[in-house]
PDB file of C-alpha atoms in Angstrom:
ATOM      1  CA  UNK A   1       0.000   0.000   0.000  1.00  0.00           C
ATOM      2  CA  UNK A   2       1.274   3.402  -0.798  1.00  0.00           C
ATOM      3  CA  UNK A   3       1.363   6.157   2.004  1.00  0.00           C
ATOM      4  CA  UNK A   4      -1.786   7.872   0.207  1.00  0.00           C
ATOM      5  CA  UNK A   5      -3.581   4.493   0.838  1.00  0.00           C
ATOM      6  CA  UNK A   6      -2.751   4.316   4.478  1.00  0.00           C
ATOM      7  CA  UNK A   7      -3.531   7.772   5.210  1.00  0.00           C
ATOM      8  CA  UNK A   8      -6.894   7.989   2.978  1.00  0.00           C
ATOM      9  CA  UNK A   9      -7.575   4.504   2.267  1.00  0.00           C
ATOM     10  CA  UNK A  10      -8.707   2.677  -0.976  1.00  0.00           C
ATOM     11  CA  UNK A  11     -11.901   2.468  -2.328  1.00  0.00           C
ATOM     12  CA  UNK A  12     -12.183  -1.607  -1.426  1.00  0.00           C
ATOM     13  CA  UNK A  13     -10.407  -2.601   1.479  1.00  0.00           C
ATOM     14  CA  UNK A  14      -8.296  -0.868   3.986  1.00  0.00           C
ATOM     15  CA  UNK A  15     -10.682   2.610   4.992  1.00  0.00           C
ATOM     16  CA  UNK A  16      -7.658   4.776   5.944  1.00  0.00           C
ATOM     17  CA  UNK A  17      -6.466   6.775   8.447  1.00  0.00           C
ATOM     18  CA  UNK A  18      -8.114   9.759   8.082  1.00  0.00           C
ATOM     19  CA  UNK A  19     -11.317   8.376   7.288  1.00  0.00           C
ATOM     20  CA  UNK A  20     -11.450   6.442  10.539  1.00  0.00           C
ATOM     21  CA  UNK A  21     -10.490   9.688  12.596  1.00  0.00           C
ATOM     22  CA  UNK A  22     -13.881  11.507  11.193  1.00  0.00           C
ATOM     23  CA  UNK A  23     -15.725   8.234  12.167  1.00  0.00           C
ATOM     24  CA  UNK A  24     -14.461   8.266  15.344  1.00  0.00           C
ATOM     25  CA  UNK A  25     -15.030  12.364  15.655  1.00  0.00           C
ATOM     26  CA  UNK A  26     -18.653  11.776  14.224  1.00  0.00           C
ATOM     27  CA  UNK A  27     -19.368  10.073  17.615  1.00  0.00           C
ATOM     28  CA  UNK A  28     -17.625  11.704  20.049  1.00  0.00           C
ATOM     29  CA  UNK A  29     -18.420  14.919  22.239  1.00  0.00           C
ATOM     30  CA  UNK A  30     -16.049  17.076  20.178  1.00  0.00           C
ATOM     31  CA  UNK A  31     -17.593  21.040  20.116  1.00  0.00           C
ATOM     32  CA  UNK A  32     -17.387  22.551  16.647  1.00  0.00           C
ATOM     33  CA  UNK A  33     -14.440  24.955  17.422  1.00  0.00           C
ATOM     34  CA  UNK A  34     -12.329  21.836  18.511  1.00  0.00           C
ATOM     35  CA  UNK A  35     -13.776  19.862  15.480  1.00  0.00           C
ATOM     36  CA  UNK A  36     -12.888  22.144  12.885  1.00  0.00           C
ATOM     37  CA  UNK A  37      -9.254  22.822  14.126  1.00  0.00           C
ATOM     38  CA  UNK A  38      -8.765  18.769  13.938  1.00  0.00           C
ATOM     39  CA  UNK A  39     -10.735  18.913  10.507  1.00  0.00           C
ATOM     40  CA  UNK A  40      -7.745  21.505   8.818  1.00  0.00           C
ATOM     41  CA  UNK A  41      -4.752  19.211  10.069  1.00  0.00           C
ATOM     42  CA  UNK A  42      -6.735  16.234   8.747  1.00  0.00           C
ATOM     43  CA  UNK A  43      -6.835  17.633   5.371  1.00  0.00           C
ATOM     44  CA  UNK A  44      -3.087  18.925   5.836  1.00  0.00           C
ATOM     45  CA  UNK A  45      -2.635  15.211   6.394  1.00  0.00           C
ATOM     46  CA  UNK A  46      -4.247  13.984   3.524  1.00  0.00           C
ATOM     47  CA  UNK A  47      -2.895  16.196   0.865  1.00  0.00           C
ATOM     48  CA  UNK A  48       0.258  15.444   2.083  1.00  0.00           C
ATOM     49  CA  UNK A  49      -0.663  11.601   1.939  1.00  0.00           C
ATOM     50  CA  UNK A  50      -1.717  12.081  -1.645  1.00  0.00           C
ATOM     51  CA  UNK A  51       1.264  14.968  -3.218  1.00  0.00           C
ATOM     52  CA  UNK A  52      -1.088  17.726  -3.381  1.00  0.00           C
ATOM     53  CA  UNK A  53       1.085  19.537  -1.249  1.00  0.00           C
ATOM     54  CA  UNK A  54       4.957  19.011  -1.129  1.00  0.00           C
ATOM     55  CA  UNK A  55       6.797  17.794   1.627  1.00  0.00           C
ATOM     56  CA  UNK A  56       9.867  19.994   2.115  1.00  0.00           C
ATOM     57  CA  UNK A  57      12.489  17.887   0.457  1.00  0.00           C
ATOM     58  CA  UNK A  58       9.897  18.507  -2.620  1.00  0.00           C
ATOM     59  CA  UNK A  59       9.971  21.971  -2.399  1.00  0.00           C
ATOM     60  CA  UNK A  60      13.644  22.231  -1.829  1.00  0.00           C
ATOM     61  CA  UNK A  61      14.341  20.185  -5.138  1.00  0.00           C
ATOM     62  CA  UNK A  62      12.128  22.542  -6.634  1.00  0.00           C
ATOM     63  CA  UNK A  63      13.280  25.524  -5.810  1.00  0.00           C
ATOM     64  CA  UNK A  64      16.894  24.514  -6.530  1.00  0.00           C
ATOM     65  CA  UNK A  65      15.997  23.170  -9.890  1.00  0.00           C
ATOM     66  CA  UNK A  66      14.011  26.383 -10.770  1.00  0.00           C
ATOM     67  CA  UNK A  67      16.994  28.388  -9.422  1.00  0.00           C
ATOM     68  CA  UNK A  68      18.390  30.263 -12.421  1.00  0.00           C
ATOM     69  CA  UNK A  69      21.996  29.710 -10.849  1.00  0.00           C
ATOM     70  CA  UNK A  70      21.769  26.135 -10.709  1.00  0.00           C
ATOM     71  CA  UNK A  71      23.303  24.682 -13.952  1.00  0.00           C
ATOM     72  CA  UNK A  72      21.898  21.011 -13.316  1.00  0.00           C
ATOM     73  CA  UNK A  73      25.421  19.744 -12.495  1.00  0.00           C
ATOM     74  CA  UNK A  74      24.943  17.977  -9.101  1.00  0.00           C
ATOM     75  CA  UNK A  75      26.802  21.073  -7.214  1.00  0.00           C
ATOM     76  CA  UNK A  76      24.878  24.237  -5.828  1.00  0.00           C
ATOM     77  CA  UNK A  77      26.120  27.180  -5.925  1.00  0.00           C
ATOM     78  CA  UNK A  78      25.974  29.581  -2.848  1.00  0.00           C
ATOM     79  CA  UNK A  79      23.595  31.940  -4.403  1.00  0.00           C
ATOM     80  CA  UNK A  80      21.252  29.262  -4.924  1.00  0.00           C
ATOM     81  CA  UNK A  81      21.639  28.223  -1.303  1.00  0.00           C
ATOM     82  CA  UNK A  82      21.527  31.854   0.300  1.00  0.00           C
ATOM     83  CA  UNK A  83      18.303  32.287  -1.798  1.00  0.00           C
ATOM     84  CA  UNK A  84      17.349  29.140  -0.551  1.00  0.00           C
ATOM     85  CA  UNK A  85      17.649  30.443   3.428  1.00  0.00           C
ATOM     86  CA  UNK A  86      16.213  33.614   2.451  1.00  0.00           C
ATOM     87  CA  UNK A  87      12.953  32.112   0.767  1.00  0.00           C
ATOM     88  CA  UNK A  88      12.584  29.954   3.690  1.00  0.00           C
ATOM     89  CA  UNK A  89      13.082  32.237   6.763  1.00  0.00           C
ATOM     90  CA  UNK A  90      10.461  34.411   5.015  1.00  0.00           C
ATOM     91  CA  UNK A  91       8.222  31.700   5.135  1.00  0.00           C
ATOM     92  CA  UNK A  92       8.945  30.501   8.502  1.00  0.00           C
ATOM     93  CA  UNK A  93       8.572  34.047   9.974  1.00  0.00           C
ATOM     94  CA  UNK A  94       5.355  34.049   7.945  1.00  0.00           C
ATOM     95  CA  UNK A  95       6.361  36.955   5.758  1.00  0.00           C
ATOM     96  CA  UNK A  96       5.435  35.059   2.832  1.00  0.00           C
ATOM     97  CA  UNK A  97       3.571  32.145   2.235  1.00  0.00           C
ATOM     98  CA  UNK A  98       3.919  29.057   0.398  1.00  0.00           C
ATOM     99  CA  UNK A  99       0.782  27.453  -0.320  1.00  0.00           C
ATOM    100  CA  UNK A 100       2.515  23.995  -2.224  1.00  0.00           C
ATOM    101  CA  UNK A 101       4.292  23.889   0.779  1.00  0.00           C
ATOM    102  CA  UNK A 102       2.079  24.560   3.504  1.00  0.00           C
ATOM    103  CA  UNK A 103      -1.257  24.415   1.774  1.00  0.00           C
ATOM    104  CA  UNK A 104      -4.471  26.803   1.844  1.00  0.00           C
ATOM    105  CA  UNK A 105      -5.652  27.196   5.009  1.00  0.00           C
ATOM    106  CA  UNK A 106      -6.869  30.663   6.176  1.00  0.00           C
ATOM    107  CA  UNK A 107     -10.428  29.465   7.247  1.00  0.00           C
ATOM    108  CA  UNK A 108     -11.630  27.556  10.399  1.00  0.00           C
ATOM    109  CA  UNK A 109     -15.096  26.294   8.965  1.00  0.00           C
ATOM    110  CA  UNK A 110     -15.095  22.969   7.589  1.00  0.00           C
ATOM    111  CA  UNK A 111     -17.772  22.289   5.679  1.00  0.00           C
ATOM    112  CA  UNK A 112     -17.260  18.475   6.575  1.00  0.00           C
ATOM    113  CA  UNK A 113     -19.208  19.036  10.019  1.00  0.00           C
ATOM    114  CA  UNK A 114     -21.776  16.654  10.737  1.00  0.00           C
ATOM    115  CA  UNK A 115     -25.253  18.569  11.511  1.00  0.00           C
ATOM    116  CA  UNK A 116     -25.654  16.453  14.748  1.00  0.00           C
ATOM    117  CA  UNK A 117     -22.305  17.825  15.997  1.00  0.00           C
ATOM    118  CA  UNK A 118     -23.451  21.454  15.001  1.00  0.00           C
ATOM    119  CA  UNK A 119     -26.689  20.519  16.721  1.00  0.00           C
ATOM    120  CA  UNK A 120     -25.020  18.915  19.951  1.00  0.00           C
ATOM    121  CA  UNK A 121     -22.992  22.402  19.920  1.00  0.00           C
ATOM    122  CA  UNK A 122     -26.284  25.017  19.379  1.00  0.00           C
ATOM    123  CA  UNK A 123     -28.015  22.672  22.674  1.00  0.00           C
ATOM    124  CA  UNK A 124     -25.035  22.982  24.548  1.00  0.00           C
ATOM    125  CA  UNK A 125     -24.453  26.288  24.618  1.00  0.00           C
ATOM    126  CA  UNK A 126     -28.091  26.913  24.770  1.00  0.00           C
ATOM    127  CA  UNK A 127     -28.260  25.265  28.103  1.00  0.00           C
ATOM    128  CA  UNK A 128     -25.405  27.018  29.466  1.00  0.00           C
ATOM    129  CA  UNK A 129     -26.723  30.613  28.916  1.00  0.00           C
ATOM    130  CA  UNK A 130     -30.490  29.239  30.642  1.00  0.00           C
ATOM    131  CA  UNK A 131     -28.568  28.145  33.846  1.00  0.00           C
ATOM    132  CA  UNK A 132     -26.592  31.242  33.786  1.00  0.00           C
ATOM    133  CA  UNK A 133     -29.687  33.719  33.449  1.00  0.00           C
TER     134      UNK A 133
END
């Protein structure tokens, strides 16, 4: 089985990862807040899983072979590399942002959210506010 498979599962057989971790988060007491953080490193995790974003040894190769420096000779030069460290710390710092790298994730709302949870939430806090009036 590929990592892909093991994280997201194939469509007979093993379920995956991922798709047991929603199962499980379907039936727990998890409030929607809580739920939807989880969600976004779920999907981190399986567009990792699958290549749709890079790990950082992809990105690196990338960037060196895009590098107009680099002549495709094995040996980097140390204007690729400083250009290298300076693309990164910008990214690290979160100056810039690298969305192969790191993905697209500016929103906490999953659309993924079962109704009962969002239900189980509304009654919740709905209780609360009675006992505290």
């Amino acid at each position: 089985m590929s990592i892909s498979e093991i994280i997201n599962g194939k469509d007979e057989g093993f379920p995956g990862l991922v798709p047991l971790i929603r199962q499980y988060l379907d039936s727990a007491d998890v409030d929607v807040d809580t739920r939807c953080t989880i969600s976004q490193y779920l999907n981190f995790i399986s567009k990792r899983a699958t290549g749709e974003i890079w790990t950082l040894a992809h990105w690196i190769r990338q960037f060196v072979d895009k590098h107009p420096a680099y002549k495709h000779d094995s040996e980097v030069p140390d204007e690729t590399i400083y250009d290298l460290l300076v693309k990164m710390d910008a990214i690290s710092s979160g100056k810039q942002h690298c969305e192969k790298l790191l993905g697209c994730y500016r929103s906490k709302t999953d659309h993924l959210i079962p109704s009962a949870v969002r239900r189980a939430e509304e009654s919740f806090v709905m209780s609360k506010q009675k006992r505290n009036a």
